[in-house]
Amino acid sequence: MPRTPSPLAQARRLLAIAPARVDHIPAFRIAVGLAIPLAVLLLTDRIEFAMYVGFGAFTGIYSRYEPTRARFRRQLLAGAMLTVCVTIGAAVAQLAPRMPETLSSWIVILVGALVAGGSAIFVTSHGLKPGGAIFPVFATAAVASAPPAAPFWLAGLIAASVVALCVLLGLLGHWAGERHPDVVLGRDHEDVTRAELGAEFTRYFVAALVAGGMGLASGLPFPYWAQVAAVAPLASPGHGARIEKGVHRLVGTILGVGVTAFLLSFPVEPWQLVVWVVLLQFLAEMFILRNYSIALLFITPLALLMVQLGHPQPAGPMLEARVLETAIGVVVGLALVLGRYARERRSATAG
């Protein structure tokens, strides 16, 4: 088995907070990159475009604590990837009403799995941070699963405009103090072989396909949440870290659902949801690199409220599905992690 901390150590690490690294500066930049376009949607009475805006704003999350020039280049790459994901999702959403419901649901799962594998290769080959495919999968599958709010080309254009804003804010962050000239960027991604990239595609594709298929077979309304949960731990370095992240993902999601239940327990107007979303984005970025479980207290309601803005759902079934589908995804993801570890051990023993 991979070396993992004892249960007591695991419990302590659920609450342990790493030292701060001027987290408030990138957190504020990222929150502003979401607040401005959402405010525009409120003023123009087009809040149904909230998901396109939100996923474009994920661009700001990439390339934290990197020199400004590197952040500019990598955010352009990340933004282009997210724009493509939103466009693909919107195109699938447009086609879905013309197909039988079962077929369209499976197409969403398959497209999400292909995006998981393809984006994992893209992120790895360009050395983007954060690694993995969680944001591209979430963007593609969430947009594809919601009723189309705009033609696919307009959805992509909206996302691209938010990407441009976030890249600009990333440049301005240099003068706000978000510059780290002493950071040495790793070049490991330049040494990744085609075989390794192929294995990366397979891992993410299989995790997303199996988890999404299980979520769909369960009859729960949002099977793509199982896909997101399945790919979340795969980007961590080492088997032990992946197992730990999977555990943190489940525990943090359960607690985050409690926060969401409280926020949705009283009637709220769209502008109030926008305020909560922006505040939660700021708090999530304050803790994401310091404690993943605590960050999920804010990430979970952030994701759910953002979906509520663009595609309102009954709160009770949505919250229940979030927990159950996350559990499905975490189990699938950890099963793949342990399976890979077992294969590596057998290869090492045979060698």
CSV table of N, CA, C and O in Angstrom, one decimal, residues 134-192:
chain,number,residue,atom,x,y,z
A,134,ILE,N,-9.6,19.1,-13.6
A,134,ILE,CA,-10.9,19.4,-12.9
A,134,ILE,C,-11.6,20.6,-13.5
A,134,ILE,O,-12.9,20.5,-13.6
A,135,PHE,N,-11.0,21.7,-13.8
A,135,PHE,CA,-11.7,22.9,-14.3
A,135,PHE,C,-12.2,22.6,-15.7
A,135,PHE,O,-13.4,23.0,-16.0
A,136,PRO,N,-11.4,22.1,-16.7
A,136,PRO,CA,-12.0,21.8,-18.0
A,136,PRO,C,-13.2,20.9,-18.0
A,136,PRO,O,-14.2,21.1,-18.7
A,137,VAL,N,-13.1,19.8,-17.2
A,137,VAL,CA,-14.2,18.9,-17.1
A,137,VAL,C,-15.4,19.6,-16.5
A,137,VAL,O,-16.6,19.4,-17.1
A,138,PHE,N,-15.3,20.3,-15.5
A,138,PHE,CA,-16.4,21.0,-14.8
A,138,PHE,C,-17.0,22.0,-15.8
A,138,PHE,O,-18.2,22.0,-16.0
A,139,ALA,N,-16.2,22.8,-16.5
A,139,ALA,CA,-16.7,23.7,-17.5
A,139,ALA,C,-17.5,23.1,-18.6
A,139,ALA,O,-18.6,23.5,-19.0
A,140,THR,N,-16.9,22.0,-19.2
A,140,THR,CA,-17.6,21.4,-20.3
A,140,THR,C,-18.9,20.7,-19.9
A,140,THR,O,-19.9,20.9,-20.5
A,141,ALA,N,-18.8,19.9,-18.9
A,141,ALA,CA,-19.9,19.0,-18.5
A,141,ALA,C,-21.1,19.9,-17.9
A,141,ALA,O,-22.3,19.6,-18.2
A,142,ALA,N,-20.7,20.9,-17.1
A,142,ALA,CA,-21.8,21.7,-16.5
A,142,ALA,C,-22.6,22.5,-17.6
A,142,ALA,O,-23.8,22.5,-17.6
A,143,VAL,N,-21.8,23.1,-18.5
A,143,VAL,CA,-22.5,23.8,-19.6
A,143,VAL,C,-23.3,22.9,-20.5
A,143,VAL,O,-24.4,23.2,-20.9
A,144,ALA,N,-22.7,21.7,-20.8
A,144,ALA,CA,-23.4,20.7,-21.6
A,144,ALA,C,-24.7,20.2,-21.0
A,144,ALA,O,-25.7,19.8,-21.7
A,145,SER,N,-24.7,20.1,-19.6
A,145,SER,CA,-25.9,19.6,-18.9
A,145,SER,C,-27.0,20.5,-18.7
A,145,SER,O,-28.1,20.1,-18.3
A,146,ALA,N,-26.7,21.8,-18.9
A,146,ALA,CA,-27.7,22.9,-18.6
A,146,ALA,C,-28.5,23.2,-19.9
A,146,ALA,O,-27.9,23.0,-21.0
A,147,PRO,N,-29.7,23.7,-19.8
A,147,PRO,CA,-30.4,24.2,-21.0
A,147,PRO,C,-29.6,25.3,-21.7
A,147,PRO,O,-29.0,26.1,-21.0
A,148,PRO,N,-29.5,25.3,-23.0
A,148,PRO,CA,-28.7,26.3,-23.7
A,148,PRO,C,-29.2,27.7,-23.4
A,148,PRO,O,-30.4,28.0,-23.7
A,149,ALA,N,-28.3,28.6,-22.9
A,149,ALA,CA,-28.7,30.0,-22.7
A,149,ALA,C,-28.3,30.9,-23.8
A,149,ALA,O,-28.8,32.0,-23.9
A,150,ALA,N,-27.5,30.4,-24.7
A,150,ALA,CA,-27.0,31.2,-25.8
A,150,ALA,C,-26.5,30.2,-26.9
A,150,ALA,O,-26.1,29.1,-26.6
A,151,PRO,N,-26.4,30.6,-28.2
A,151,PRO,CA,-25.7,29.8,-29.2
A,151,PRO,C,-24.3,29.5,-28.8
A,151,PRO,O,-23.7,30.3,-28.1
A,152,PHE,N,-23.8,28.4,-29.2
A,152,PHE,CA,-22.4,28.0,-28.8
A,152,PHE,C,-21.4,29.0,-29.1
A,152,PHE,O,-20.4,29.2,-28.3
A,153,TRP,N,-21.5,29.7,-30.2
A,153,TRP,CA,-20.5,30.7,-30.6
A,153,TRP,C,-20.5,31.9,-29.6
A,153,TRP,O,-19.5,32.4,-29.3
A,154,LEU,N,-21.7,32.3,-29.2
A,154,LEU,CA,-21.9,33.4,-28.2
A,154,LEU,C,-21.4,33.0,-26.9
A,154,LEU,O,-20.7,33.8,-26.2
A,155,ALA,N,-21.6,31.7,-26.5
A,155,ALA,CA,-21.1,31.2,-25.2
A,155,ALA,C,-19.6,31.3,-25.2
A,155,ALA,O,-19.0,31.7,-24.2
A,156,GLY,N,-19.0,30.8,-26.3
A,156,GLY,CA,-17.5,30.9,-26.4
A,156,GLY,C,-17.0,32.3,-26.4
A,156,GLY,O,-16.0,32.6,-25.8
A,157,LEU,N,-17.7,33.2,-27.0
A,157,LEU,CA,-17.3,34.6,-27.1
A,157,LEU,C,-17.4,35.3,-25.7
A,157,LEU,O,-16.5,36.0,-25.3
A,158,ILE,N,-18.4,35.0,-25.0
A,158,ILE,CA,-18.6,35.5,-23.6
A,158,ILE,C,-17.4,35.0,-22.7
A,158,ILE,O,-16.8,35.8,-22.0
A,159,ALA,N,-17.1,33.7,-22.8
A,159,ALA,CA,-16.0,33.1,-22.0
A,159,ALA,C,-14.7,33.8,-22.4
A,159,ALA,O,-13.9,34.1,-21.6
A,160,ALA,N,-14.5,33.9,-23.7
A,160,ALA,CA,-13.2,34.5,-24.2
A,160,ALA,C,-13.1,36.0,-23.7
A,160,ALA,O,-11.9,36.4,-23.4
A,161,SER,N,-14.1,36.7,-23.6
A,161,SER,CA,-14.0,38.1,-23.2
A,161,SER,C,-13.6,38.1,-21.7
A,161,SER,O,-12.9,39.0,-21.3
A,162,VAL,N,-14.2,37.2,-20.9
A,162,VAL,CA,-13.8,37.1,-19.5
A,162,VAL,C,-12.4,36.6,-19.3
A,162,VAL,O,-11.6,37.1,-18.5
A,163,VAL,N,-11.9,35.7,-20.2
A,163,VAL,CA,-10.5,35.3,-20.2
A,163,VAL,C,-9.6,36.5,-20.4
A,163,VAL,O,-8.6,36.7,-19.7
A,164,ALA,N,-10.0,37.3,-21.4
A,164,ALA,CA,-9.1,38.5,-21.7
A,164,ALA,C,-9.0,39.4,-20.4
A,164,ALA,O,-8.0,39.9,-20.1
A,165,LEU,N,-10.2,39.6,-19.8
A,165,LEU,CA,-10.2,40.4,-18.5
A,165,LEU,C,-9.2,39.8,-17.5
A,165,LEU,O,-8.4,40.5,-16.8
A,166,CYS,N,-9.3,38.5,-17.3
A,166,CYS,CA,-8.5,37.8,-16.3
A,166,CYS,C,-7.0,37.9,-16.6
A,166,CYS,O,-6.2,38.0,-15.7
A,167,VAL,N,-6.7,37.8,-17.9
A,167,VAL,CA,-5.3,37.9,-18.3
A,167,VAL,C,-4.8,39.3,-18.0
A,167,VAL,O,-3.6,39.5,-17.5
A,168,LEU,N,-5.6,40.3,-18.3
A,168,LEU,CA,-5.2,41.7,-18.0
A,168,LEU,C,-5.0,41.9,-16.5
A,168,LEU,O,-4.0,42.5,-16.1
A,169,LEU,N,-5.9,41.3,-15.7
A,169,LEU,CA,-5.8,41.5,-14.3
A,169,LEU,C,-4.5,40.7,-13.8
A,169,LEU,O,-3.9,41.2,-12.8
A,170,GLY,N,-4.2,39.6,-14.4
A,170,GLY,CA,-2.9,38.9,-14.1
A,170,GLY,C,-1.7,39.8,-14.3
A,170,GLY,O,-0.8,39.8,-13.5
A,171,LEU,N,-1.7,40.6,-15.4
A,171,LEU,CA,-0.6,41.5,-15.6
A,171,LEU,C,-0.6,42.7,-14.6
A,171,LEU,O,0.4,43.0,-14.1
A,172,LEU,N,-1.8,43.2,-14.3
A,172,LEU,CA,-1.9,44.3,-13.3
A,172,LEU,C,-1.5,43.8,-11.9
A,172,LEU,O,-1.0,44.6,-11.1
A,173,GLY,N,-1.6,42.5,-11.7
A,173,GLY,CA,-1.2,41.9,-10.4
A,173,GLY,C,0.3,42.1,-10.1
A,173,GLY,O,0.7,42.2,-8.9
A,174,HIS,N,1.1,42.3,-11.1
A,174,HIS,CA,2.5,42.6,-10.9
A,174,HIS,C,2.7,43.8,-10.1
A,174,HIS,O,3.5,43.9,-9.2
A,175,TRP,N,1.9,44.9,-10.4
A,175,TRP,CA,2.1,46.1,-9.7
A,175,TRP,C,1.4,46.1,-8.3
A,175,TRP,O,1.6,47.0,-7.5
A,176,ALA,N,0.5,45.1,-8.1
A,176,ALA,CA,-0.2,45.0,-6.8
A,176,ALA,C,0.7,44.2,-5.8
A,176,ALA,O,0.3,44.0,-4.7
A,177,GLY,N,1.8,43.7,-6.3
A,177,GLY,CA,2.7,42.9,-5.4
A,177,GLY,C,2.7,41.4,-5.7
A,177,GLY,O,3.4,40.7,-5.0
A,178,GLU,N,2.0,41.0,-6.7
A,178,GLU,CA,1.9,39.6,-7.0
A,178,GLU,C,3.0,39.2,-8.0
A,178,GLU,O,2.8,38.9,-9.2
A,179,ARG,N,4.2,39.4,-7.6
A,179,ARG,CA,5.4,39.1,-8.5
A,179,ARG,C,6.4,38.3,-7.6
A,179,ARG,O,6.7,38.6,-6.5
A,180,HIS,N,7.0,37.3,-8.3
A,180,HIS,CA,7.9,36.5,-7.5
A,180,HIS,C,9.1,36.2,-8.4
A,180,HIS,O,9.3,35.1,-8.9
A,181,PRO,N,10.0,37.2,-8.5
A,181,PRO,CA,11.2,37.0,-9.4
A,181,PRO,C,12.1,35.9,-8.9
A,181,PRO,O,13.0,35.5,-9.7
A,182,ASP,N,12.0,35.5,-7.6
A,182,ASP,CA,12.9,34.5,-7.1
A,182,ASP,C,12.4,33.1,-7.4
A,182,ASP,O,13.0,32.1,-7.1
A,183,VAL,N,11.2,33.0,-8.0
A,183,VAL,CA,10.6,31.7,-8.3
A,183,VAL,C,11.3,31.1,-9.5
A,183,VAL,O,11.5,31.7,-10.5
A,184,VAL,N,11.7,29.8,-9.4
A,184,VAL,CA,12.3,29.1,-10.5
A,184,VAL,C,11.3,28.2,-11.0
A,184,VAL,O,10.9,27.2,-10.4
A,185,LEU,N,10.9,28.4,-12.3
A,185,LEU,CA,9.9,27.6,-12.9
A,185,LEU,C,10.4,26.2,-13.3
A,185,LEU,O,11.5,26.1,-13.8
A,186,GLY,N,9.7,25.2,-12.9
A,186,GLY,CA,10.1,23.8,-13.3
A,186,GLY,C,10.0,23.6,-14.8
A,186,GLY,O,9.1,24.2,-15.4
A,187,ARG,N,10.9,22.8,-15.3
A,187,ARG,CA,10.8,22.5,-16.7
A,187,ARG,C,10.6,21.0,-17.0
A,187,ARG,O,10.9,20.4,-18.0
A,188,ASP,N,10.0,20.3,-15.9
A,188,ASP,CA,9.8,18.9,-16.0
A,188,ASP,C,8.9,18.5,-17.2
A,188,ASP,O,9.0,17.5,-17.8
A,189,HIS,N,7.9,19.5,-17.4
A,189,HIS,CA,6.9,19.1,-18.5
A,189,HIS,C,7.5,19.0,-19.8
A,189,HIS,O,7.0,18.3,-20.7
A,190,GLU,N,8.7,19.6,-20.0
A,190,GLU,CA,9.4,19.5,-21.3
A,190,GLU,C,10.0,18.1,-21.5
A,190,GLU,O,10.4,17.8,-22.7
A,191,ASP,N,10.1,17.3,-20.5
A,191,ASP,CA,10.7,16.0,-20.5
A,191,ASP,C,9.7,14.9,-20.6
A,191,ASP,O,10.1,13.7,-20.6
A,192,VAL,N,8.4,15.3,-20.6
A,192,VAL,CA,7.4,14.2,-20.6
A,192,VAL,C,7.3,13.6,-22.0
A,192,VAL,O,7.3,14.2,-23.0
